[in-house]
Coordinates of N, CA and C in Angstrom, one line a residue:
M1494 N -181.6 -147.8 -162.2 CA -180.8 -147.6 -161.0 C -181.3 -146.4 -160.3
N1495 N -181.6 -146.6 -159.1 CA -182.2 -145.4 -158.4 C -181.0 -144.7 -157.7
A1496 N -181.4 -143.6 -157.0 CA -180.4 -142.7 -156.4 C -179.6 -143.4 -155.3
R1497 N -180.3 -144.3 -154.6 CA -179.6 -145.0 -153.5 C -178.5 -146.0 -154.1
E1498 N -178.8 -146.6 -155.1 CA -177.8 -147.6 -155.7 C -176.6 -146.8 -156.3
R1499 N -177.0 -145.6 -156.9 CA -175.9 -144.8 -157.4 C -174.9 -144.3 -156.3
L1500 N -175.5 -144.0 -155.2 CA -174.7 -143.5 -154.0 C -173.8 -144.6 -153.5
V1501 N -174.4 -145.8 -153.4 CA -173.6 -147.0 -153.0 C -172.5 -147.3 -154.0
L1502 N -172.8 -147.2 -155.3 CA -171.8 -147.4 -156.3 C -170.7 -146.3 -156.3
R1503 N -171.1 -145.1 -156.0 CA -170.0 -144.0 -155.9 C -169.2 -144.3 -154.7
I1504 N -169.8 -144.6 -153.6 CA -169.0 -144.8 -152.3 C -168.1 -146.0 -152.5
G1505 N -168.6 -147.1 -153.2 CA -167.7 -148.2 -153.5 C -166.6 -147.9 -154.4
A1506 N -166.8 -147.0 -155.4 CA -165.8 -146.6 -156.3 C -164.7 -145.8 -155.6
V1507 N -165.2 -144.9 -154.7 CA -164.3 -144.1 -154.0 C -163.5 -144.9 -153.0
A1508 N -164.1 -145.9 -152.4 CA -163.4 -146.8 -151.5 C -162.4 -147.6 -152.2
I1509 N -162.7 -148.1 -153.4 CA -161.7 -148.9 -154.2 C -160.5 -148.0 -154.6
C1510 N -160.8 -146.8 -155.1 CA -159.7 -145.8 -155.5 C -158.9 -145.5 -154.3
M1511 N -159.4 -145.3 -153.1 CA -158.7 -145.0 -151.9 C -157.8 -146.2 -151.5
G1512 N -158.4 -147.4 -151.6 CA -157.6 -148.6 -151.3 C -156.5 -148.8 -152.2
W1513 N -156.7 -148.6 -153.5 CA -155.7 -148.7 -154.5 C -154.6 -147.6 -154.2
A1514 N -154.9 -146.4 -153.9 CA -154.0 -145.3 -153.6 C -153.2 -145.6 -152.4
L1515 N -153.9 -146.2 -151.3 CA -153.2 -146.5 -150.1 C -152.2 -147.7 -150.4
L1516 N -152.6 -148.7 -151.1 CA -151.7 -149.8 -151.4 C -150.5 -149.4 -152.2
R1517 N -150.7 -148.4 -153.1 CA -149.6 -147.9 -153.9 C -148.8 -146.9 -153.2
G1518 N -149.4 -146.0 -152.4 CA -148.7 -144.9 -151.7 C -148.0 -145.3 -150.4
L1519 N -148.6 -146.3 -149.7 CA -148.0 -146.7 -148.4 C -146.5 -147.2 -148.6
P1520 N -146.2 -148.0 -149.5 CA -144.8 -148.4 -149.6 C -143.9 -147.3 -150.0
A1521 N -144.4 -146.4 -150.9 CA -143.6 -145.2 -151.3 C -143.4 -144.3 -150.1
L1522 N -144.4 -144.1 -149.3 CA -144.3 -143.3 -148.1 C -143.3 -143.9 -147.1
A1523 N -143.4 -145.2 -146.9 CA -142.4 -145.9 -146.0 C -141.0 -145.8 -146.5
R1524 N -140.8 -145.9 -147.8 CA -139.5 -145.8 -148.4 C -138.9 -144.4 -148.2
S1525 N -139.7 -143.4 -148.5 CA -139.3 -142.0 -148.3 C -139.0 -141.7 -146.8
E1526 N -139.8 -142.3 -145.9 CA -139.6 -142.1 -144.5 C -138.2 -142.7 -144.1
R1527 N -137.9 -143.9 -144.6 CA -136.7 -144.6 -144.3 C -135.5 -143.8 -144.9
Q1528 N -135.6 -143.2 -146.1 CA -134.5 -142.4 -146.6 C -134.3 -141.2 -145.8
L1529 N -135.4 -140.6 -145.3 CA -135.3 -139.4 -144.5 C -134.6 -139.7 -143.2
R1530 N -134.9 -140.9 -142.6 CA -134.2 -141.3 -141.3 C -132.7 -141.5 -141.6
D1531 N -132.4 -142.1 -142.8 CA -131.0 -142.4 -143.1 C -130.3 -141.0 -143.3
R1532 N -130.9 -140.1 -144.0 CA -130.3 -138.8 -144.1 C -130.1 -138.1 -142.8
V1533 N -131.0 -138.2 -141.9 CA -130.9 -137.5 -140.6 C -129.7 -138.2 -139.8
A1534 N -129.6 -139.5 -139.9 CA -128.6 -140.2 -139.2 C -127.2 -139.9 -139.8
E1535 N -127.1 -139.7 -141.1 CA -125.9 -139.4 -141.8 C -125.5 -137.9 -141.4
K1536 N -126.4 -137.0 -141.3 CA -126.1 -135.7 -140.9 C -125.7 -135.6 -139.5
A1537 N -126.3 -136.4 -138.6 CA -125.9 -136.4 -137.2 C -124.4 -137.0 -137.1
A1538 N -124.1 -138.0 -137.9 CA -122.7 -138.5 -137.8 C -121.8 -137.5 -138.4
Y1539 N -122.1 -136.8 -139.4 CA -121.3 -135.7 -140.0 C -121.1 -134.6 -138.9
R1540 N -122.1 -134.2 -138.2 CA -122.0 -133.2 -137.2 C -121.1 -133.7 -136.1
A1541 N -121.2 -134.9 -135.7 CA -120.3 -135.4 -134.7 C -118.9 -135.4 -135.1
R1542 N -118.6 -135.9 -136.4 CA -117.2 -135.8 -136.9 C -116.7 -134.4 -137.0
S1543 N -117.6 -133.5 -137.4 CA -117.2 -132.1 -137.5 C -116.8 -131.5 -136.2
S1544 N -117.6 -131.8 -135.1 CA -117.3 -131.3 -133.8 C -116.0 -131.9 -133.3
D1545 N -115.8 -133.2 -133.6 CA -114.5 -133.8 -133.2 C -113.3 -133.1 -133.9
D1546 N -113.5 -132.8 -135.2 CA -112.4 -132.1 -136.0 C -112.2 -130.7 -135.4
I1547 N -113.3 -130.0 -135.1 CA -113.2 -128.7 -134.6 C -112.5 -128.7 -133.2
S1548 N -112.8 -129.7 -132.4 CA -112.1 -129.8 -131.1 C -110.6 -130.1 -131.3
A1549 N -110.3 -131.0 -132.3 CA -108.9 -131.3 -132.6 C -108.2 -130.0 -133.0
L1550 N -108.9 -129.2 -133.8 CA -108.3 -127.9 -134.3 C -108.0 -127.0 -133.1
D1551 N -108.9 -127.0 -132.1 CA -108.7 -126.2 -130.9 C -107.4 -126.7 -130.2
S1552 N -107.3 -128.0 -130.0 CA -106.1 -128.5 -129.3 C -104.9 -128.3 -130.1
L1553 N -104.9 -128.3 -131.5 CA -103.8 -128.0 -132.3 C -103.4 -126.5 -132.1
A1554 N -104.4 -125.6 -132.0 CA -104.1 -124.2 -131.8 C -103.4 -124.0 -130.5
V1555 N -103.9 -124.7 -129.5 CA -103.3 -124.6 -128.1 C -101.8 -125.1 -128.2
A1556 N -101.6 -126.2 -128.8 CA -100.3 -126.8 -128.9 C -99.4 -125.8 -129.7
A1557 N -99.9 -125.2 -130.8 CA -99.1 -124.3 -131.5 C -98.7 -123.0 -130.7
T1558 N -99.6 -122.6 -129.9 CA -99.3 -121.4 -129.0 C -98.2 -121.8 -128.0
R1559 N -98.2 -123.1 -127.6 CA -97.2 -123.5 -126.6 C -95.8 -123.7 -127.3
V1560 N -95.8 -124.2 -128.6 CA -94.6 -124.4 -129.3 C -93.9 -123.2 -129.8
Q1561 N -94.7 -122.2 -130.1 CA -94.2 -121.0 -130.8 C -93.2 -120.3 -129.9
P1562 N -93.3 -120.1 -128.6 CA -92.3 -119.4 -127.8 C -91.0 -120.2 -127.8
K1563 N -91.1 -121.5 -127.9 CA -89.9 -122.4 -127.9 C -89.2 -122.2 -129.2
V1564 N -89.9 -122.1 -130.3 CA -89.3 -121.8 -131.6 C -88.6 -120.5 -131.6
K1565 N -89.3 -119.5 -131.1 CA -88.7 -118.1 -131.1 C -87.4 -118.1 -130.2
A1566 N -87.4 -118.9 -129.1 CA -86.3 -119.0 -128.2 C -85.1 -119.6 -128.9
M1567 N -85.4 -120.4 -129.9 CA -84.4 -121.1 -130.7 C -83.8 -120.2 -131.8
A1568 N -84.4 -119.0 -132.0 CA -84.0 -118.1 -133.1 C -82.5 -117.9 -133.2
P1569 N -81.7 -117.7 -132.1 CA -80.3 -117.4 -132.2 C -79.5 -118.6 -132.9
R1570 N -80.1 -119.8 -132.8 CA -79.5 -121.0 -133.4 C -79.9 -121.3 -134.8
L1571 N -80.8 -120.4 -135.3 CA -81.2 -120.6 -136.7 C -80.4 -119.7 -137.7
L1572 N -80.6 -120.0 -139.0 CA -79.9 -119.2 -140.0 C -80.5 -117.8 -140.0
S1573 N -79.6 -116.9 -140.3 CA -80.2 -115.5 -140.4 C -80.9 -115.4 -141.7
G1574 N -81.8 -114.4 -141.8 CA -82.5 -114.2 -143.0 C -83.9 -114.8 -142.9
T1575 N -84.8 -114.1 -143.5 CA -86.2 -114.5 -143.5 C -86.8 -115.0 -144.8
T1576 N -85.9 -115.1 -145.8 CA -86.3 -115.6 -147.1 C -85.4 -116.7 -147.5
A1577 N -85.8 -117.5 -148.4 CA -85.0 -118.7 -148.9 C -83.6 -118.2 -149.4
S1578 N -83.6 -117.2 -150.2 CA -82.3 -116.7 -150.7 C -81.3 -116.2 -149.6
A1579 N -81.9 -115.5 -148.6 CA -81.0 -115.0 -147.6 C -80.5 -116.2 -146.7
A1580 N -81.4 -117.1 -146.4 CA -81.0 -118.3 -145.6 C -79.9 -119.1 -146.4
S1581 N -80.1 -119.2 -147.7 CA -79.2 -120.0 -148.6 C -77.8 -119.3 -148.6
A1582 N -77.8 -118.0 -148.6 CA -76.5 -117.2 -148.6 C -75.8 -117.4 -147.2
D1583 N -76.6 -117.4 -146.1 CA -76.1 -117.6 -144.8 C -75.5 -119.0 -144.6
I1584 N -76.3 -120.0 -145.1 CA -75.8 -121.4 -144.9 C -74.5 -121.6 -145.7
S1585 N -74.4 -121.0 -146.9 CA -73.2 -121.1 -147.7 C -72.0 -120.5 -147.0
A1586 N -72.2 -119.3 -146.5 CA -71.1 -118.7 -145.8 C -70.6 -119.4 -144.5
R1587 N -71.6 -119.9 -143.8 CA -71.3 -120.6 -142.5 C -70.6 -122.0 -142.9
A1588 N -71.1 -122.7 -143.9 CA -70.5 -124.0 -144.2 C -69.1 -123.8 -144.7
R1589 N -68.9 -122.8 -145.6 CA -67.5 -122.5 -146.1 C -66.6 -122.2 -145.0
S1590 N -67.0 -121.3 -144.0 CA -66.2 -120.9 -142.9 C -65.8 -122.2 -142.0
L1591 N -66.8 -123.0 -141.8 CA -66.5 -124.2 -140.9 C -65.6 -125.2 -141.6
V1592 N -65.8 -125.4 -142.9 CA -64.9 -126.3 -143.7 C -63.5 -125.8 -143.8
E1593 N -63.3 -124.5 -144.1 CA -62.0 -124.0 -144.3 C -61.3 -123.8 -142.9
S1594 N -62.0 -123.6 -141.8 CA -61.4 -123.5 -140.5 C -60.7 -124.8 -140.1
Q1595 N -61.1 -125.9 -140.7 CA -60.6 -127.2 -140.4 C -59.5 -127.6 -141.3
G1596 N -59.1 -126.7 -142.2 CA -58.0 -127.0 -143.1 C -58.4 -127.7 -144.4
A1597 N -59.7 -128.0 -144.6 CA -60.1 -128.6 -145.8 C -60.3 -127.6 -146.9
R1598 N -60.3 -128.0 -148.2 CA -60.4 -127.1 -149.3 C -61.8 -127.3 -149.9
V1599 N -62.5 -126.2 -150.0 CA -63.8 -126.2 -150.6 C -63.7 -126.2 -152.2
E1600 N -64.2 -127.2 -152.8 CA -64.1 -127.3 -154.3 C -65.3 -126.7 -154.9
G1601 N -66.5 -126.8 -154.3 CA -67.7 -126.2 -154.9 C -68.9 -126.3 -153.9
M1602 N -69.8 -125.4 -154.1 CA -71.1 -125.4 -153.3 C -72.2 -125.3 -154.3
E1603 N -73.3 -125.9 -153.9 CA -74.5 -125.9 -154.7 C -75.7 -125.8 -153.8
N1604 N -76.6 -124.9 -154.0 CA -77.8 -124.8 -153.2 C -78.7 -126.0 -153.5
A1605 N -79.2 -126.7 -152.5 CA -80.1 -127.8 -152.7 C -81.5 -127.4 -152.8
G1606 N -81.8 -126.2 -152.3 CA -83.2 -125.6 -152.4 C -84.2 -126.4 -151.6
D1607 N -83.9 -126.9 -150.5 CA -84.8 -127.6 -149.6 C -85.5 -126.6 -148.8
T1608 N -86.8 -126.5 -149.0 CA -87.6 -125.5 -148.2 C -88.8 -126.1 -147.5
A1609 N -88.6 -127.3 -147.0 CA -89.7 -128.0 -146.3 C -90.2 -127.2 -145.1
V1610 N -91.5 -127.2 -144.8 CA -92.0 -126.4 -143.7 C -92.3 -127.3 -142.6
S1611 N -91.9 -126.9 -141.4 CA -92.2 -127.6 -140.1 C -92.3 -126.7 -139.0
V1612 N -93.5 -126.6 -138.4 CA -93.8 -125.8 -137.2 C -93.4 -124.3 -137.4
G1613 N -93.7 -123.8 -138.6 CA -93.3 -122.4 -138.8 C -91.9 -122.2 -139.3
L1614 N -91.0 -123.2 -139.2 CA -89.7 -123.2 -139.7 C -89.5 -123.7 -141.1
R1615 N -88.5 -123.2 -141.8 CA -88.2 -123.8 -143.1 C -86.8 -124.2 -143.2
R1616 N -86.5 -125.2 -144.1 CA -85.2 -125.7 -144.2 C -84.5 -125.1 -145.5
S1617 N -83.2 -124.9 -145.3 CA -82.4 -124.5 -146.5 C -81.3 -125.5 -146.6
G1618 N -81.1 -126.1 -147.8 CA -80.1 -127.1 -148.0 C -79.0 -126.7 -148.9
L1619 N -77.9 -127.4 -148.8 CA -76.7 -127.0 -149.5 C -75.9 -128.3 -149.7
R1620 N -75.3 -128.4 -150.9 CA -74.3 -129.5 -151.2 C -72.9 -128.9 -151.3
V1621 N -72.0 -129.4 -150.4 CA -70.7 -128.9 -150.4 C -69.7 -130.0 -150.9
E1622 N -68.9 -129.6 -151.8 CA -67.8 -130.5 -152.3 C -66.5 -130.0 -151.7
L1623 N -65.7 -130.9 -151.0 CA -64.5 -130.5 -150.4 C -63.4 -131.6 -150.6
T1624 N -62.2 -131.2 -150.4 CA -61.1 -132.1 -150.5 C -60.3 -132.1 -149.2
T1625 N -60.1 -133.3 -148.6 CA -59.4 -133.4 -147.3 C -59.0 -134.9 -147.1
D1626 N -58.3 -135.2 -146.0 CA -58.1 -136.6 -145.7 C -59.1 -137.0 -144.7
I1627 N -59.0 -138.3 -144.3 CA -60.0 -138.8 -143.4 C -60.1 -138.1 -142.0
A1628 N -58.9 -137.7 -141.5 CA -58.8 -137.0 -140.2 C -59.5 -135.6 -140.4
G1629 N -59.2 -135.0 -141.5 CA -59.9 -133.7 -141.8 C -61.4 -133.8 -141.9
L1630 N -61.8 -134.9 -142.5 CA -63.3 -135.1 -142.6 C -63.9 -135.2 -141.2
F1631 N -63.3 -135.9 -140.3 CA -63.8 -136.0 -138.9 C -63.8 -134.6 -138.2
E1632 N -62.8 -133.9 -138.5 CA -62.7 -132.5 -137.9 C -63.8 -131.6 -138.5
V1633 N -64.1 -131.7 -139.8 CA -65.1 -131.0 -140.4 C -66.5 -131.4 -139.8
L1634 N -66.7 -132.7 -139.6 CA -68.0 -133.1 -139.0 C -68.1 -132.7 -137.6
R1635 N -67.0 -132.7 -136.8 CA -67.1 -132.2 -135.4 C -67.4 -130.7 -135.4
A1636 N -66.8 -129.9 -136.4 CA -67.0 -128.5 -136.5 C -68.5 -128.2 -136.7
F1637 N -69.1 -129.0 -137.6 CA -70.6 -128.8 -137.8 C -71.4 -129.2 -136.6
E1638 N -70.9 -130.2 -135.8 CA -71.6 -130.5 -134.6 C -71.5 -129.5 -133.5
R1639 N -70.3 -128.8 -133.4 CA -70.1 -127.8 -132.4 C -70.6 -126.4 -132.8
S1640 N -71.1 -126.3 -134.0 CA -71.5 -125.0 -134.5 C -72.6 -124.4 -133.7
P1641 N -72.6 -123.1 -133.4 CA -73.6 -122.5 -132.6 C -75.0 -122.4 -133.4
T1642 N -74.9 -122.4 -134.7 CA -76.1 -122.5 -135.5 C -76.4 -124.0 -135.8
V1643 N -77.6 -124.3 -135.8 CA -78.0 -125.7 -136.0 C -77.8 -126.0 -137.5
L1644 N -76.8 -126.7 -137.8 CA -76.5 -127.2 -139.2 C -76.4 -128.7 -139.1
T1645 N -77.1 -129.4 -139.9 CA -77.2 -130.8 -139.9 C -76.5 -131.3 -141.1
V1646 N -75.6 -132.3 -141.0 CA -75.0 -132.9 -142.1 C -76.0 -134.1 -142.5
S1647 N -76.7 -134.0 -143.6 CA -77.7 -134.9 -143.9 C -77.2 -136.1 -144.7
S1648 N -76.1 -135.9 -145.4 CA -75.5 -136.9 -146.2 C -74.0 -136.7 -146.4
V1649 N -73.3 -137.8 -146.5 CA -71.8 -137.8 -146.7 C -71.5 -138.8 -147.8
R1650 N -70.8 -138.3 -148.9 CA -70.4 -139.2 -150.0 C -68.9 -139.0 -150.1
I1651 N -68.1 -140.1 -150.0 CA -66.7 -140.1 -150.0 C -66.2 -140.8 -151.3
V1652 N -65.3 -140.1 -152.0 CA -64.8 -140.6 -153.3 C -63.2 -140.6 -153.1
A1653 N -62.6 -141.7 -153.3 CA -61.1 -141.7 -153.2 C -60.5 -140.9 -154.4
S1654 N -59.4 -140.2 -154.2 CA -58.8 -139.5 -155.4 C -58.2 -140.6 -156.3
D1655 N -57.9 -140.2 -157.5 CA -57.3 -141.1 -158.5 C -55.9 -141.5 -158.2
G1656 N -55.2 -140.9 -157.2 CA -53.9 -141.3 -156.8 C -52.8 -140.9 -157.8
A1657 N -53.1 -140.0 -158.7 CA -52.1 -139.6 -159.7 C -50.9 -138.8 -159.0
I1658 N -51.2 -138.1 -157.9 CA -50.2 -137.3 -157.3 C -49.8 -138.0 -156.0
A1659 N -48.5 -138.4 -155.8 CA -48.1 -139.2 -154.7 C -48.3 -138.5 -153.4
S1660 N -48.1 -137.1 -153.4 CA -48.2 -136.4 -152.1 C -49.6 -136.3 -151.7
D1661 N -50.6 -136.4 -152.6 CA -52.0 -136.3 -152.2 C -52.6 -137.7 -152.2
A1662 N -51.9 -138.7 -151.8 CA -52.4 -140.1 -151.9 C -53.5 -140.3 -150.9
E1663 N -53.5 -139.6 -149.8 CA -54.6 -139.7 -148.8 C -55.7 -138.7 -149.0
S1664 N -55.7 -137.9 -150.0 CA -56.7 -136.9 -150.3 C -58.0 -137.6 -150.7
L1665 N -59.1 -137.2 -150.2 CA -60.4 -137.7 -150.5 C -61.3 -136.5 -151.0
R1666 N -62.1 -136.8 -152.0 CA -63.1 -135.9 -152.5 C -64.4 -136.2 -151.7
I1667 N -65.0 -135.3 -151.0 CA -66.1 -135.5 -150.2 C -67.2 -134.6 -150.6
E1668 N -68.4 -135.1 -150.6 CA -69.6 -134.3 -150.8 C -70.5 -134.4 -149.6
L1669 N -70.8 -133.3 -149.0 CA -71.6 -133.2 -147.8 C -73.0 -132.5 -148.2
G1670 N -74.0 -133.1 -147.7 CA -75.3 -132.5 -147.7 C -75.6 -131.8 -146.4
V1671 N -75.8 -130.5 -146.4 CA -75.9 -129.7 -145.2 C -77.3 -129.1 -145.2
V1672 N -78.0 -129.1 -144.0 CA -79.3 -128.5 -143.9 C -79.3 -127.6 -142.7
G1673 N -79.9 -126.4 -142.8 CA -80.1 -125.5 -141.7 C -81.6 -125.0 -141.7
L1674 N -82.0 -124.5 -140.5 CA -83.4 -124.0 -140.4 C -83.4 -122.5 -140.3
Y1675 N -84.4 -121.9 -140.9 CA -84.6 -120.5 -140.7 C -86.1 -120.2 -140.5
L1676 N -86.3 -119.0 -139.9 CA -87.7 -118.6 -139.6 C -88.1 -117.6 -140.6
P1677 N -89.1 -117.9 -141.5 CA -89.5 -117.0 -142.5 C -90.3 -115.8 -141.9
A1678 N -90.3 -114.7 -142.7 CA -91.1 -113.6 -142.2 C -92.6 -113.9 -142.2
K1679 N -93.3 -113.2 -141.3 CA -94.7 -113.4 -141.2 C -95.4 -113.2 -142.5
G1680 N -96.3 -114.0 -142.9 CA -97.1 -113.8 -144.1 C -96.4 -114.4 -145.3
T1681 N -95.2 -115.0 -145.1 CA -94.5 -115.7 -146.2 C -95.2 -117.0 -146.5
P1682 N -95.6 -117.2 -147.8 CA -96.3 -118.5 -148.1 C -95.4 -119.7 -148.0

């Protein structure tokens, strides 16, 4: 074999190796290019969703700044106290005062511990057990409705008395669920 034939043989071998590499590498290159395009499209969609979420947060912040003065203006109608225990004591005192002012007898009170959060406000709940007749119950409910503090009767459970005492035949044992709102101190979790 002379030098020219060896050169042709080398060129042929290089051409075959390059052809084989192209045939093997081209599909892998196309596959990686397709994956790269998918990743870019996914990141663009994520960026669009993120910008939508950020613009929604901006509109929420604007709405919160509009609502906050209205909540502060409502402060005189809220329970006093900036903690759950202070609000619980206030709702207990107010409920007892309203019930007893209508001639009903308070049998017991139990803190319901309701502290759901809503627009910076928190709820304080109370379960009141009282004894009165049906007319007294309506008067108690009207007293809660007319109260200068926002107190909501969330549940009413009426149990007829056992009728053992003839003079108390119309007496009813009533359980009221009462809820009031309070404004917690800044920085309260």
